[in-house]
Amino acid sequence: MSENSNIEWTDHTFNPWIGCTKVSPGCDNCYAEQMMDKRMHKVEWGPRGERVRTSAANWREPIRWNARHAQFFAEHGRRQRVFCASLADVFDTAVPIEWLIDVLDVWRQTPHLDKLVLTKRIGNATKRLGEAFNTLMLRDDCAENPLVPWLATWIAGNAPADVWLGATVVNQAEADRDIPKLLRTPAKTRFLSMEPLLGHVDVFSSATGELLHTSGNEYEPGALDWIIVGGESGAGARPMHPAWARSLRDQCAAAGVPYLFKQWGHWHTAVVDGSTGRATFREFASFEQWVSKAQTWVAGGICLDRHGVPLERGEDFMRARDEGGFPVTVMHGVGKKASGRLLDGAIHDAFPVTSLDVGAACGRARGAM
């Protein structure tokens, strides 16, 4: 799927700068910090560290990708997707506003690319776009600068169709806080990245119901256009309970929202169903079943109660029994590669279809006549 990125849901990754500060439980085991700070020593992570702008050659890459859009569409039947940014956050307030202006101008100059802008700071988006516009208006060339009307149109509510706006949400508290912010920010395509998923999340909960529904319980199509789900990998990875991923799959199916299951991460299962050959998660349905089968079923793995809380000692299981924590699910640390991307035996690789996709396909069909 990816040309210049190992990330399953994009073709290219564009990092205009490197560096960030942790702002979420999902950041605890940040892969970008481990790679760029701890291992490669290219940048100091955190509020005291500086953001490091990448090379001019790297900034020219989106322009190059944009220029070859016709060739890509002929080969793949769709537009190119560019993730902005995997090693930083576009709406980080520690970044000079001039850098953001430069990024916005790259987006303006690449209308044939779908820019997938994912942030852990969705509450900053409208403010930072406004700051960028005000800064532009102070420049001597503001009357001739094509970025000014492009950005003014976005701020006025008519967002560019080729900029997909996404928020990272890892638990219910973040969903309740950030989904309304995402829905209030002008965008043609909005999405959630729920990776690492750290708990059960009801995306269409009462906290977001006012914005997600038009009337009663009728879901408003287009309010959220895509949901990505994935577990955590790497050192210190936290397990993703299978029930959490299944629930989001089912929520998306009920709402007609495309669902992409990116990965299990480090934790999955080492058990295979002999009759089907499929990986299977073993469960203790009750405390009594755990007592009789524990040594055989756990086999070096971990047990999670139905809320995803690890159970390590006998008293933990007794508490789960008394507090309604059963059934308990067994998971094993098999690593990202072995765990794969199958959810109940299926790959979930759905993407939103935008007006630009339809327009490009129609244009290609007319050209073939």
Coordinates of C-alpha atoms in Angstrom, one line a residue:
M1 CA 0.0 0.0 0.0
S2 CA 2.8 2.5 0.9
E3 CA 5.3 3.9 -1.5
N4 CA 7.5 6.0 0.8
S5 CA 6.1 5.0 4.2
N6 CA 5.8 1.9 6.3
I7 CA 2.5 3.1 7.7
E8 CA -0.4 1.0 6.4
W9 CA -2.8 3.8 5.6
T10 CA -0.6 6.2 3.7
D11 CA 1.6 6.3 0.6
H12 CA 4.0 8.9 1.7
T13 CA 5.0 10.6 4.9
F14 CA 6.0 14.3 5.0
N15 CA 7.7 15.5 8.1
P16 CA 8.4 19.3 7.9
W17 CA 10.1 19.2 11.2
I18 CA 11.0 16.8 14.0
G19 CA 10.2 16.9 17.7
C20 CA 7.2 17.1 20.0
T21 CA 6.0 17.1 23.6
K22 CA 3.9 14.3 25.1
V23 CA 0.3 15.4 25.7
S24 CA -1.6 12.1 26.0
P25 CA -1.5 8.7 27.6
G26 CA -1.0 7.5 24.0
C27 CA 2.3 9.3 23.9
D28 CA 3.8 7.3 26.8
N29 CA 5.8 5.0 24.6
C30 CA 6.2 7.3 21.6
Y31 CA 8.0 5.6 18.8
A32 CA 9.2 8.9 17.3
E33 CA 10.9 9.9 20.6
Q34 CA 12.6 6.5 20.9
M35 CA 13.9 6.7 17.4
M36 CA 14.7 10.4 16.9
D37 CA 15.8 11.3 20.4
K38 CA 16.9 8.2 22.3
R39 CA 18.4 6.3 19.5
M40 CA 19.5 8.7 16.7
H41 CA 19.9 11.9 19.0
K42 CA 18.6 14.2 16.3
V43 CA 16.3 16.2 18.6
E44 CA 15.5 16.6 22.2
W45 CA 11.9 15.6 23.0
G46 CA 9.7 17.6 25.3
P47 CA 8.9 21.2 26.2
R48 CA 12.6 22.2 26.6
G49 CA 13.7 20.6 23.3
E50 CA 13.8 22.6 20.0
R51 CA 11.9 21.5 17.0
V52 CA 14.2 20.7 14.1
R53 CA 13.2 21.7 10.6
T54 CA 13.9 19.1 7.9
S55 CA 15.9 19.8 4.8
A56 CA 14.9 21.8 1.8
A57 CA 15.1 18.6 -0.3
N58 CA 12.6 17.0 2.0
W59 CA 10.2 19.9 1.7
R60 CA 10.3 19.6 -2.1
E61 CA 9.1 15.9 -2.0
P62 CA 5.4 16.7 -1.9
I63 CA 5.8 18.9 -4.9
R64 CA 7.5 16.0 -6.7
W65 CA 4.7 13.6 -5.7
N66 CA 2.1 16.0 -6.8
A67 CA 3.7 16.3 -10.2
R68 CA 3.4 12.5 -10.8
H69 CA -0.2 12.3 -9.8
A70 CA -1.5 11.2 -13.2
Q71 CA 1.0 8.2 -13.3
F72 CA 0.0 7.2 -9.8
F73 CA -3.7 7.4 -10.5
A74 CA -3.2 5.3 -13.7
E75 CA -1.4 2.6 -11.7
H76 CA -3.6 2.6 -8.5
G77 CA -6.9 4.1 -9.5
R78 CA -6.9 6.6 -6.7
R79 CA -5.2 9.7 -5.4
Q80 CA -2.0 9.7 -3.4
R81 CA -2.2 10.0 0.4
V82 CA 0.4 11.9 2.4
F83 CA 0.6 11.7 6.2
C84 CA 1.6 15.0 7.8
A85 CA 3.5 14.3 10.1
S86 CA 4.7 11.1 11.8
L87 CA 7.6 12.6 13.8
A88 CA 5.9 15.9 14.9
D89 CA 2.6 17.6 15.3
V90 CA 1.5 20.2 12.8
F91 CA -0.5 22.2 15.4
D92 CA 2.2 22.1 18.1
T93 CA 2.4 25.7 19.5
A94 CA 6.1 25.3 20.2
V95 CA 6.7 25.5 16.4
P96 CA 7.3 28.9 14.8
I97 CA 4.2 30.2 13.1
E98 CA 6.3 30.8 10.0
W99 CA 7.0 27.1 9.7
L100 CA 3.3 26.4 9.7
I101 CA 2.7 29.0 7.0
D102 CA 5.3 27.2 4.9
V103 CA 3.5 23.9 5.4
L104 CA 0.2 25.5 4.5
D105 CA 1.7 26.8 1.3
V106 CA 3.0 23.3 0.4
W107 CA -0.5 22.0 0.9
R108 CA -1.9 24.7 -1.3
Q109 CA 0.6 23.9 -4.1
T110 CA -0.2 20.2 -4.0
P111 CA -3.9 19.9 -4.9
H112 CA -3.5 16.4 -6.4
L113 CA -2.3 14.9 -3.0
D114 CA -4.6 14.1 -0.2
K115 CA -2.9 15.4 2.9
L116 CA -3.8 13.4 6.0
V117 CA -3.2 15.8 8.9
L118 CA -3.2 13.9 12.2
T119 CA -2.9 15.8 15.4
K120 CA -3.0 15.2 19.2
R121 CA -3.8 18.9 19.5
I122 CA -7.0 19.3 17.6
G123 CA -8.0 22.1 20.0
N124 CA -5.1 24.2 18.6
A125 CA -6.1 23.8 14.9
T126 CA -8.5 26.7 14.5
K127 CA -6.3 29.0 16.6
R128 CA -3.1 28.2 14.7
L129 CA -4.8 28.6 11.3
G130 CA -6.0 32.1 12.5
E131 CA -2.5 33.0 13.8
A132 CA -1.0 32.0 10.4
F133 CA -3.6 34.1 8.6
N134 CA -2.9 37.2 10.8
T135 CA 0.8 36.8 10.3
L136 CA 0.3 36.6 6.6
M137 CA -1.7 39.8 6.6
L138 CA 1.2 41.7 8.2
R139 CA 3.5 40.9 5.3
D140 CA 4.1 43.4 2.5
D141 CA 3.1 40.9 -0.2
C142 CA -0.2 39.9 1.4
A143 CA -2.3 41.3 -1.4
E144 CA -0.5 39.2 -4.0
N145 CA 0.1 36.1 -1.9
P146 CA -2.1 33.2 -3.2
L147 CA -2.0 31.6 0.2
V148 CA -4.1 34.4 1.8
P149 CA -7.4 33.7 -0.1
W150 CA -6.8 29.9 0.2
L151 CA -6.4 30.1 4.0
A152 CA -9.2 32.7 4.4
T153 CA -11.6 30.4 2.6
W154 CA -10.7 27.6 4.9
I155 CA -11.1 29.7 8.1
A156 CA -14.4 30.9 6.8
G157 CA -15.7 27.3 6.8
N158 CA -15.0 26.1 3.3
A159 CA -12.0 23.8 4.0
P160 CA -9.8 22.5 1.1
A161 CA -11.1 19.1 0.0
D162 CA -7.6 17.6 -0.2
V163 CA -6.8 18.2 3.5
W164 CA -8.1 15.4 5.7
L165 CA -8.2 16.4 9.3
G166 CA -7.7 13.8 12.0
A167 CA -7.5 13.6 15.8
T168 CA -5.7 10.9 17.8
V169 CA -8.1 9.5 20.4
V170 CA -6.9 6.6 22.7
N171 CA -9.6 6.3 25.4
Q172 CA -13.1 7.5 26.2
A173 CA -12.0 10.6 28.0
E174 CA -10.1 11.8 25.0
A175 CA -13.0 10.9 22.7
D176 CA -15.4 12.9 24.8
R177 CA -13.0 15.9 24.9
D178 CA -11.6 15.9 21.3
I179 CA -14.3 14.6 18.9
P180 CA -16.5 17.7 19.5
K181 CA -13.4 19.9 18.8
L182 CA -12.7 17.9 15.6
L183 CA -16.3 18.3 14.4
R184 CA -16.2 22.0 15.1
T185 CA -13.0 22.5 13.0
P186 CA -13.7 23.2 9.3
A187 CA -12.8 20.1 7.2
K188 CA -14.3 18.2 4.3
T189 CA -13.0 14.8 5.6
R190 CA -12.5 14.1 9.3
F191 CA -11.0 11.0 10.8
L192 CA -9.9 9.4 14.1
S193 CA -6.7 7.5 14.7
M194 CA -7.3 5.3 17.7
E195 CA -3.8 4.0 18.2
P196 CA -2.7 2.9 20.6
L197 CA -6.2 2.0 21.7
L198 CA -6.1 1.9 25.5
G199 CA -9.7 1.2 26.4
H200 CA -13.2 0.7 25.2
V201 CA -14.5 3.8 23.4
D202 CA -18.0 4.6 22.4
V203 CA -17.4 7.0 19.6
F204 CA -21.1 7.9 19.3
S205 CA -21.5 8.6 23.1
S206 CA -23.8 11.2 24.7
A207 CA -20.8 13.6 25.1
T208 CA -20.6 13.9 21.3
G209 CA -24.2 13.2 20.5
E210 CA -25.2 16.8 19.8
L211 CA -22.6 17.1 17.0
L212 CA -22.8 13.6 15.7
H213 CA -26.5 13.3 15.3
T214 CA -29.1 15.3 13.5
S215 CA -32.1 14.1 15.4
G216 CA -32.8 11.4 17.9
N217 CA -30.4 8.5 17.3
E218 CA -29.9 9.0 13.6
Y219 CA -26.3 9.3 12.7
E220 CA -25.3 12.1 10.5
P221 CA -23.2 10.8 7.5
G222 CA -20.0 12.7 7.0
A223 CA -19.6 13.9 10.6
L224 CA -16.8 11.4 11.0
D225 CA -15.6 9.9 7.7
W226 CA -13.0 7.3 8.8
I227 CA -11.7 5.5 11.9
I228 CA -8.3 3.8 12.2
V229 CA -7.7 1.4 15.1
G230 CA -4.4 -0.2 16.2
G231 CA -2.6 -1.7 19.2
E232 CA 0.7 -0.6 20.6
S233 CA 4.1 -2.2 19.6
G234 CA 7.6 -1.8 20.9
A235 CA 9.1 -1.7 24.3
G236 CA 6.6 -1.5 27.1
A237 CA 3.6 -2.0 24.8
R238 CA 0.2 -2.0 26.5
P239 CA -2.3 -4.7 25.3
M240 CA -5.4 -3.8 23.3
H241 CA -8.3 -6.0 24.5
P242 CA -9.9 -7.7 21.4
A243 CA -13.3 -6.5 22.6
W244 CA -12.3 -2.9 22.1
A245 CA -11.3 -3.4 18.4
R246 CA -14.4 -5.5 17.7
S247 CA -16.7 -2.8 19.3
L248 CA -15.3 -0.1 17.1
R249 CA -15.6 -2.3 14.0
D250 CA -19.2 -2.9 14.8
Q251 CA -19.9 0.8 15.6
C252 CA -18.4 1.8 12.3
A253 CA -20.5 -0.9 10.5
A254 CA -23.7 0.4 12.1
A255 CA -22.9 4.0 11.3
G256 CA -21.6 3.4 7.8
V257 CA -18.1 4.7 8.6
P258 CA -15.0 3.1 6.9
Y259 CA -13.0 1.1 9.4
L260 CA -9.3 0.4 9.1
F261 CA -7.7 -2.1 11.5
K262 CA -4.0 -1.2 11.3
Q263 CA -2.3 -3.7 13.6
W264 CA -2.6 -5.7 16.9
G265 CA 0.8 -4.5 18.0
H266 CA 2.9 -6.5 20.5
W267 CA 0.1 -8.4 22.2
H268 CA -2.1 -11.0 20.4
T269 CA -2.4 -14.7 21.0
A270 CA -0.2 -17.7 20.6
V271 CA -3.1 -20.1 20.4
V272 CA -4.4 -21.5 17.2
D273 CA -7.8 -23.3 16.7
G274 CA -6.9 -26.7 15.4
S275 CA -10.1 -27.1 13.4
T276 CA -9.8 -23.8 11.5
G277 CA -6.1 -22.9 11.8
R278 CA -7.1 -19.4 12.9
A279 CA -5.6 -17.6 15.9
T280 CA -8.0 -17.6 18.8
F281 CA -8.2 -15.7 22.1
R282 CA -8.9 -18.0 25.0
E283 CA -11.3 -16.8 27.7
F284 CA -12.1 -17.8 31.2
A285 CA -15.9 -17.4 31.3
S286 CA -16.0 -17.6 35.1
F287 CA -13.8 -17.6 38.2
E288 CA -14.4 -21.3 38.6
Q289 CA -13.2 -22.0 35.0
W290 CA -10.0 -20.0 35.7
V291 CA -9.3 -22.0 38.8
S292 CA -9.4 -25.3 36.9
K293 CA -7.7 -24.2 33.6
A294 CA -5.4 -21.3 34.5
Q295 CA -2.0 -23.0 34.2
T296 CA -2.9 -24.6 30.9
W297 CA -4.6 -21.6 29.3
V298 CA -2.3 -18.7 30.3
A299 CA 0.9 -20.5 29.2
G300 CA 3.2 -17.5 29.8
G301 CA 0.7 -14.8 28.6
I302 CA -1.3 -12.3 30.5
C303 CA -4.9 -12.1 31.6
L304 CA -7.1 -9.1 31.1
D305 CA -10.5 -8.7 32.7
R306 CA -13.4 -7.5 30.5
H307 CA -12.3 -3.9 31.1
G308 CA -8.7 -4.6 30.0
V309 CA -7.2 -4.5 33.5
P310 CA -4.3 -7.0 33.9
L311 CA -4.9 -9.7 36.5
E312 CA -1.6 -11.0 37.9
R313 CA -2.3 -12.6 41.3
G314 CA -5.0 -14.8 42.8
E315 CA -6.5 -11.9 44.6
D316 CA -6.8 -10.0 41.4
F317 CA -9.0 -12.7 40.0
M318 CA -11.1 -12.9 43.1
R319 CA -11.7 -9.1 42.9
A320 CA -12.6 -9.5 39.2
R321 CA -15.1 -12.2 40.3
D322 CA -16.6 -10.0 43.0
E323 CA -16.7 -6.9 40.8
G324 CA -18.1 -8.5 37.6
G325 CA -14.7 -8.5 35.7
F326 CA -15.3 -11.8 34.0
P327 CA -14.9 -13.1 31.3
V328 CA -11.1 -12.8 31.3
T329 CA -9.1 -12.9 28.1
V330 CA -5.6 -14.4 27.6
M331 CA -3.1 -12.5 25.4
H332 CA 0.5 -13.3 24.6
G333 CA 3.5 -11.0 23.7
V334 CA 4.2 -12.3 20.2
G335 CA 5.4 -9.1 18.6
K336 CA 4.0 -6.9 15.9
K337 CA 5.0 -9.0 12.9
A338 CA 3.5 -12.2 14.3
S339 CA 0.4 -10.6 15.5
G340 CA -0.4 -9.1 12.1
R341 CA -3.6 -7.3 11.0
L342 CA -6.3 -9.9 11.0
L343 CA -9.3 -9.2 13.2
D344 CA -11.5 -12.3 13.5
G345 CA -9.8 -13.7 10.4
A346 CA -10.4 -10.6 8.2
I347 CA -8.4 -7.6 7.0
H348 CA -10.2 -4.3 7.5
D349 CA -8.8 -1.8 5.0
A350 CA -11.6 0.6 4.3
F351 CA -11.0 4.2 3.3
P352 CA -13.3 7.1 2.8
V353 CA -14.4 8.0 -0.7
T354 CA -14.2 11.8 -1.2
S355 CA -15.6 14.1 -3.8
L356 CA -12.1 14.4 -5.3
D357 CA -11.9 10.6 -5.7
V358 CA -15.2 10.7 -7.6
G359 CA -14.1 13.6 -9.7
A360 CA -10.8 12.0 -10.6
A361 CA -12.5 8.7 -11.5
C362 CA -15.0 10.5 -13.7
G363 CA -12.3 12.5 -15.4
R364 CA -10.4 9.4 -16.2
A365 CA -13.5 7.7 -17.6
R366 CA -14.2 10.7 -19.9
G367 CA -10.6 10.6 -21.1
A368 CA -11.0 7.0 -22.0
M369 CA -14.0 7.6 -24.2

